[in-house]
Coordinates of C-alpha atoms and ligand atoms in Angstrom, one line a residue:
M12 CA -0.5 0.2 0.4
P13 CA 1.4 3.2 -0.7
G14 CA 2.2 5.8 1.6
S15 CA 3.7 5.9 5.1
A16 CA 0.9 5.4 7.5
T17 CA -1.2 1.7 7.3
P18 CA -4.3 1.6 8.0
A19 CA -4.0 0.2 11.3
S20 CA -3.0 2.4 12.7
T21 CA -5.4 4.8 12.2
S22 CA -6.9 6.0 15.5
P23 CA -11.0 5.9 15.5
S24 CA -11.0 9.3 16.5
A25 CA -8.9 10.3 13.1
G26 CA -10.3 12.5 11.0
L27 CA -11.0 12.3 7.8
P28 CA -7.9 13.6 6.2
E29 CA -6.1 11.4 8.0
V30 CA -8.1 8.4 7.4
L31 CA -7.1 8.7 3.5
A32 CA -3.2 9.5 4.6
P33 CA -2.0 6.0 3.2
L34 CA -4.5 6.8 -0.2
A35 CA -3.1 10.2 -1.1
A36 CA -0.7 8.7 -4.1
D37 CA -3.3 7.2 -5.6
L38 CA -6.1 9.7 -5.1
E39 CA -3.8 12.5 -6.1
K40 CA -3.9 10.4 -9.5
V41 CA -7.0 11.0 -9.5
G42 CA -7.3 14.5 -9.0
D43 CA -5.0 14.1 -11.8
A44 CA -7.5 12.0 -13.8
Y45 CA -10.6 14.1 -12.4
R46 CA -9.1 17.5 -14.1
E47 CA -7.7 16.1 -17.0
I48 CA -11.4 15.1 -18.2
L49 CA -12.7 18.3 -16.9
A50 CA -9.9 20.7 -19.0
S51 CA -11.6 21.0 -22.4
A52 CA -14.1 23.7 -20.9
S53 CA -14.9 26.4 -22.8
P54 CA -13.3 30.0 -21.7
E55 CA -16.5 30.7 -20.9
S56 CA -16.9 28.0 -18.5
R57 CA -14.4 28.0 -17.7
D58 CA -14.4 29.5 -14.0
M59 CA -18.0 27.6 -12.9
V60 CA -16.6 24.3 -13.9
R61 CA -13.6 25.1 -11.7
H62 CA -16.0 26.5 -8.3
A63 CA -18.2 23.3 -9.5
A64 CA -15.2 20.8 -9.0
R65 CA -14.4 22.9 -5.0
F66 CA -18.1 21.1 -4.4
N67 CA -15.9 17.2 -4.6
G68 CA -14.3 18.5 -1.5
K69 CA -14.7 14.3 0.8
R70 CA -13.1 12.8 -2.1
L71 CA -14.8 9.4 -0.5
R72 CA -15.7 7.7 -3.9
P73 CA -12.1 8.3 -5.7
A74 CA -10.7 6.7 -2.1
L75 CA -13.8 3.6 -2.0
S76 CA -12.4 3.6 -5.9
C77 CA -8.9 3.1 -5.4
V78 CA -9.3 0.7 -2.4
A79 CA -11.8 -1.7 -4.6
A80 CA -9.2 -2.0 -6.9
R81 CA -6.1 -2.6 -5.1
L82 CA -8.5 -5.7 -3.2
A83 CA -8.9 -6.8 -7.1
G84 CA -4.9 -6.5 -6.7
S85 CA -4.1 -4.1 -9.0
E86 CA -3.0 -0.7 -8.9
V87 CA -4.4 2.3 -9.3
T88 CA -4.0 2.4 -13.0
E89 CA -5.5 5.0 -15.3
P90 CA -8.0 3.2 -15.9
V91 CA -9.0 3.1 -12.7
A92 CA -8.0 6.3 -11.8
I93 CA -10.2 7.0 -14.9
A94 CA -13.3 5.9 -13.9
A95 CA -12.8 7.1 -10.1
G96 CA -12.6 10.7 -11.7
I97 CA -15.8 9.6 -13.8
V98 CA -17.9 8.4 -11.0
E99 CA -17.1 11.7 -8.7
L100 CA -17.5 14.0 -12.2
I101 CA -20.9 12.8 -12.0
H102 CA -21.2 13.0 -7.8
T103 CA -20.5 16.2 -8.5
A104 CA -22.7 17.0 -11.2
T105 CA -25.5 15.3 -9.3
L106 CA -25.2 18.4 -6.3
V107 CA -25.0 21.2 -8.7
H108 CA -28.3 20.7 -9.7
D109 CA -30.1 19.8 -6.4
D110 CA -28.2 22.5 -5.6
I111 CA -30.8 24.1 -7.4
L112 CA -33.8 22.1 -6.5
D113 CA -33.1 22.7 -2.8
H114 CA -32.3 26.4 -2.9
A115 CA -29.1 25.8 -1.4
E116 CA -27.3 28.6 -0.9
V117 CA -23.8 27.3 0.7
R118 CA -21.9 23.7 -0.7
R119 CA -18.1 23.0 1.0
K120 CA -18.4 26.5 2.6
V121 CA -18.9 28.3 -0.9
A122 CA -21.9 29.5 -3.3
T123 CA -23.5 27.2 -4.6
L124 CA -23.6 27.9 -8.3
N125 CA -27.5 29.0 -8.6
I126 CA -26.3 31.3 -5.6
R127 CA -23.5 32.5 -7.4
W128 CA -24.8 32.6 -11.5
G129 CA -27.7 31.6 -11.2
N130 CA -29.8 29.0 -12.0
H131 CA -29.5 29.0 -16.1
A132 CA -25.9 29.0 -16.1
A133 CA -25.8 26.2 -13.1
V134 CA -28.2 24.3 -15.0
L135 CA -25.6 23.7 -17.6
V136 CA -23.1 23.8 -16.7
G137 CA -24.2 20.5 -14.2
D138 CA -25.4 19.6 -18.4
I139 CA -21.4 20.0 -19.3
L140 CA -20.0 18.3 -16.3
F141 CA -22.3 15.1 -17.5
S142 CA -21.9 15.6 -20.6
R143 CA -17.3 15.6 -19.0
A144 CA -17.7 12.1 -17.6
Y145 CA -19.6 10.6 -20.2
R146 CA -17.4 11.9 -22.9
A147 CA -14.4 10.2 -21.1
A148 CA -16.1 7.2 -19.9
A149 CA -16.9 6.4 -23.6
Y150 CA -13.1 6.3 -24.7
L151 CA -12.3 3.9 -22.0
E152 CA -10.9 1.0 -24.0
D153 CA -13.5 -1.5 -21.5
P154 CA -16.6 -0.5 -22.0
F155 CA -17.7 -1.5 -18.3
A156 CA -17.9 2.3 -17.2
S157 CA -20.0 3.4 -19.9
R158 CA -22.9 1.2 -19.7
Y159 CA -22.6 0.1 -16.4
L160 CA -23.0 3.8 -14.9
S161 CA -25.6 5.3 -17.7
D162 CA -27.4 2.7 -15.6
V163 CA -26.4 3.9 -12.4
V164 CA -27.4 7.6 -13.2
G165 CA -30.9 6.3 -14.4
I166 CA -31.2 4.8 -10.6
V167 CA -30.7 8.3 -9.1
L168 CA -32.6 10.6 -11.5
E169 CA -35.5 8.0 -10.5
G170 CA -34.5 8.4 -6.8
E171 CA -34.7 12.2 -7.1
I172 CA -37.5 12.2 -9.1
H173 CA -39.5 10.0 -6.8
Q174 CA -38.6 11.8 -3.7
D175 CA -40.0 14.5 -5.3
T176 CA -42.7 13.0 -6.2
V177 CA -43.6 13.2 -2.9
S178 CA -43.3 15.8 -1.8
H179 CA -44.8 17.0 1.1
D180 CA -46.3 14.3 2.1
P181 CA -46.8 13.0 5.8
T182 CA -47.2 9.6 5.3
I183 CA -44.6 7.8 3.6
G184 CA -43.4 5.4 5.4
E185 CA -39.3 3.9 6.3
E186 CA -39.3 1.3 3.3
E187 CA -40.9 4.2 0.4
Y188 CA -37.3 6.8 2.2
R189 CA -35.1 3.7 1.7
E190 CA -36.4 2.7 -1.7
I191 CA -35.3 6.8 -2.5
I192 CA -32.0 7.0 -1.0
R193 CA -30.9 3.6 -2.5
G194 CA -31.3 5.7 -5.7
K195 CA -29.9 9.0 -5.4
T196 CA -27.6 8.2 -2.5
A197 CA -26.2 5.1 -1.7
A198 CA -26.5 3.9 -6.4
L199 CA -23.3 6.3 -6.8
Y200 CA -21.6 4.6 -3.7
E201 CA -21.7 0.9 -4.7
A202 CA -20.6 2.2 -8.4
A203 CA -17.1 3.7 -6.8
L204 CA -16.7 0.5 -5.5
V205 CA -18.1 -1.4 -7.9
V206 CA -16.2 0.5 -10.7
G207 CA -12.9 0.5 -9.3
A208 CA -13.2 -3.5 -9.0
H209 CA -14.0 -4.1 -11.4
Y210 CA -11.2 -1.8 -13.4
G211 CA -9.0 -4.0 -11.4
G212 CA -9.9 -6.6 -12.6
A213 CA -12.2 -8.4 -9.7
N214 CA -14.6 -11.0 -10.2
E215 CA -18.3 -11.1 -10.3
E216 CA -18.2 -12.4 -6.5
L217 CA -15.4 -9.6 -5.3
K218 CA -17.0 -6.9 -7.0
G219 CA -20.8 -7.6 -5.7
R220 CA -19.4 -8.0 -2.2
L221 CA -17.3 -4.2 -2.6
G222 CA -21.0 -3.0 -4.4
A223 CA -22.6 -4.1 -1.7
F224 CA -20.7 -2.5 0.6
G225 CA -20.5 0.8 -1.2
H226 CA -24.3 0.4 -0.8
H227 CA -25.1 0.3 3.3
L228 CA -22.4 2.9 2.9
G229 CA -24.4 4.7 1.2
M230 CA -27.5 4.7 2.9
A231 CA -25.5 4.9 5.9
F232 CA -24.1 8.4 4.3
Q233 CA -27.9 9.9 3.3
I234 CA -29.3 9.0 6.9
I235 CA -26.2 11.0 8.0
D236 CA -26.8 13.6 5.9
D237 CA -30.6 13.9 6.9
R238 CA -30.1 14.3 10.5
L239 CA -27.1 16.7 9.9
D240 CA -29.6 18.3 7.9
V241 CA -31.6 18.7 11.4
T242 CA -28.6 19.2 13.7
G243 CA -25.8 20.0 12.1
D244 CA -23.8 23.7 12.4
E245 CA -23.5 24.8 8.6
A246 CA -20.4 26.7 9.4
T247 CA -18.8 22.9 10.3
V248 CA -20.3 21.3 7.4
G249 CA -19.5 24.0 5.4
K250 CA -23.4 23.5 3.3
S251 CA -26.9 25.4 3.2
L252 CA -28.3 23.2 6.4
G253 CA -32.5 22.9 7.1
T254 CA -33.3 22.5 4.1
D255 CA -35.2 19.2 4.4
M256 CA -37.4 20.7 6.3
S257 CA -38.1 24.1 4.0
E258 CA -38.6 21.9 0.7
G259 CA -40.5 19.3 2.0
K260 CA -38.8 16.0 2.3
M261 CA -40.0 13.5 4.9
T262 CA -36.9 12.3 6.1
L263 CA -36.1 9.0 8.4
P264 CA -35.8 11.7 12.4
L265 CA -39.0 13.0 11.0
I266 CA -40.4 9.5 9.9
L267 CA -39.3 7.8 13.2
W268 CA -40.8 10.6 16.2
R269 CA -44.0 10.1 13.8
D270 CA -43.8 6.5 14.1
G271 CA -42.7 6.9 17.4
S272 CA -46.2 9.2 18.7
A273 CA -48.5 7.0 19.8
P274 CA -51.6 6.2 17.5
E275 CA -54.0 8.6 19.4
G276 CA -51.3 12.0 18.8
R277 CA -50.2 11.0 15.1
E278 CA -52.6 13.4 13.4
A279 CA -50.8 16.1 15.4
A280 CA -47.8 15.0 14.6
V281 CA -48.4 14.9 11.0
A282 CA -49.8 18.8 11.7
R283 CA -46.1 19.7 13.3
I284 CA -44.6 18.3 10.0
Q285 CA -46.8 20.0 8.0
E286 CA -45.7 23.4 10.4
A287 CA -42.5 22.2 10.6
W288 CA -42.7 22.7 6.2
S289 CA -43.5 25.9 6.5
S290 CA -42.3 28.1 9.1
D291 CA -38.4 28.2 10.3
D292 CA -39.9 29.0 13.6
G293 CA -41.5 25.4 13.7
A294 CA -39.0 23.5 11.9
Q295 CA -37.0 24.8 14.8
E296 CA -39.5 23.6 17.6
L297 CA -39.6 20.2 15.7
A298 CA -35.9 20.1 15.4
R299 CA -36.0 20.4 18.7
E300 CA -38.6 17.8 19.4
L301 CA -36.8 15.5 17.5
E302 CA -33.6 14.9 20.0
A303 CA -35.7 15.0 23.3
S304 CA -38.2 12.5 21.5
G305 CA -34.9 10.0 20.7
A306 CA -35.9 10.7 16.9
L307 CA -32.1 11.3 16.4
S308 CA -31.1 8.8 18.7
R309 CA -32.5 6.6 16.4
T310 CA -32.0 8.1 13.5
D311 CA -28.2 7.4 14.6
A312 CA -28.5 3.7 15.2
A313 CA -30.3 2.8 11.9
A314 CA -27.7 4.2 9.7
Q315 CA -24.8 1.9 12.1
A316 CA -27.7 -0.2 11.2
E317 CA -26.2 0.1 8.1
I318 CA -22.8 0.2 8.8
D319 CA -23.3 -2.9 10.7
R320 CA -24.4 -4.6 7.6
A321 CA -21.8 -3.3 5.0
L322 CA -19.2 -4.6 7.7
A323 CA -20.7 -8.0 6.9
C324 CA -20.5 -7.7 3.0
L325 CA -16.6 -7.4 3.7
E326 CA -16.7 -10.9 5.8
G327 CA -15.4 -12.5 2.7
V328 CA -13.1 -10.7 1.3
P329 CA -9.8 -11.2 1.6
E330 CA -8.4 -10.3 5.3
A331 CA -5.8 -7.1 3.8
P332 CA -5.0 -3.1 5.0
E333 CA -7.8 -2.1 2.5
R334 CA -10.3 -4.0 3.5
D335 CA -9.0 -2.6 7.3
L336 CA -9.3 1.1 5.6
L337 CA -13.1 0.5 4.4
G338 CA -14.1 -0.5 7.9
T339 CA -12.0 2.5 8.8
I340 CA -14.1 4.4 6.2
A341 CA -17.5 3.1 7.6
R342 CA -16.9 4.2 11.1
F343 CA -16.2 7.7 9.7
V344 CA -19.3 7.7 7.9
V345 CA -21.3 7.7 11.1
R346 CA -19.4 10.1 13.5
R347 CA -19.4 13.0 10.7
T348 CA -20.1 16.0 11.7
L349 CA -19.4 17.3 7.8
Ligands
LIG3 C1 -28.6 15.1 -2.2 O1 -29.2 14.8 -1.3 C2 -28.7 15.1 -3.7 C3 -28.4 13.8 -4.6 C4 -27.9 12.7 -4.3 C5 -28.2 13.6 -6.1 C6 -29.1 14.9 -7.0 C7 -29.0 14.4 -8.0 C8 -29.9 15.0 -8.8 C9 -30.3 16.5 -8.7 C10 -29.9 14.0 -10.2 C11 -28.7 15.3 -11.5 C12 -28.0 14.2 -12.2 C13 -27.1 14.9 -13.0 C14 -26.8 13.1 -14.2 C15 -27.2 16.1 -13.4 P1 -29.9 15.9 -0.3 O2 -30.1 17.5 -1.1 O3 -30.2 15.2 0.8 O4 -28.2 16.7 0.1 P2 -27.5 17.8 0.3 O5 -27.6 17.9 1.6 O6 -26.0 17.4 0.4 O7 -27.9 18.7 -0.9
LIG4 MG1 -29.9 18.8 -1.0

């Protein structure tokens, strides 16, 4: 494994940069591939494209792709780095569009594209990023990324559309919520591992296990994201929070709180949720109630259960420092504050 620190030496309280330190050289290769894919942006779009590229700060997906390739017995070769860069670029494109849909103002501590350049430009920049990713996949000798990722992007979009169709519906249940986040978030986490494993030469079994790990990790990531939307500190998280409430999204903290209330109080709970969706005061009051009722702890427990499922998927993966690193990344995802 490149770099100095071995994954096993990473302390449980380490921040993400320390967790990913052993992958520094690999991540540099993915970063180079990502920048190369974007290099052909026109002078008119260059500043906006560069601005969007600042959104891929945590580099979790590229790290997962690199680890998957290494677990398949490969170095981070050019195709691995390009495939990882493509997944990250698709992720960036989705964030640019997501911020328009959510009327978000800040991401990664800087203004969103919709705020800085307006919705019109932001839609087009998201499309440029997506088209660059699509083009890079088409030029890979092995067409796997092109075929597989076109399906994945469809799943992400279906997840977003599903979310839209149930917006401001306080009756949706946990199953439906899980179906939405499976599409909008977990599919791309799964993809990060699958493409890394594939271009690293993994067999179908290893690809399947790593993909399943990515799915559960992505589920946990989004559950924590939805909890942070209620309780996070904007300065730490670095993006607009409270948008789930203002956009009428029925996320897991709300579902668990509603379902945890006594049957005779269910109607009142639904009314409180609707109130929170329409007023800032209502949202703040409900956030306090979610905390006091234990709904947020139950949300954390649901994320932890996904991490446990993710870790179980690693049981059949050969023991290696990289496997431990996946475990460390998984544990980071549930205790993250950003
Ligand atoms: C974040 O959700 C959003 C996503 C994970 C997916 C968004 C996808 C689209 C808008 C489809 C666009 C697709 C392409 C190919 C350009 P969130 O709002 O809960 O998270 P946040 O707190 O980070 O905003
Ligand atoms: Mg959003």
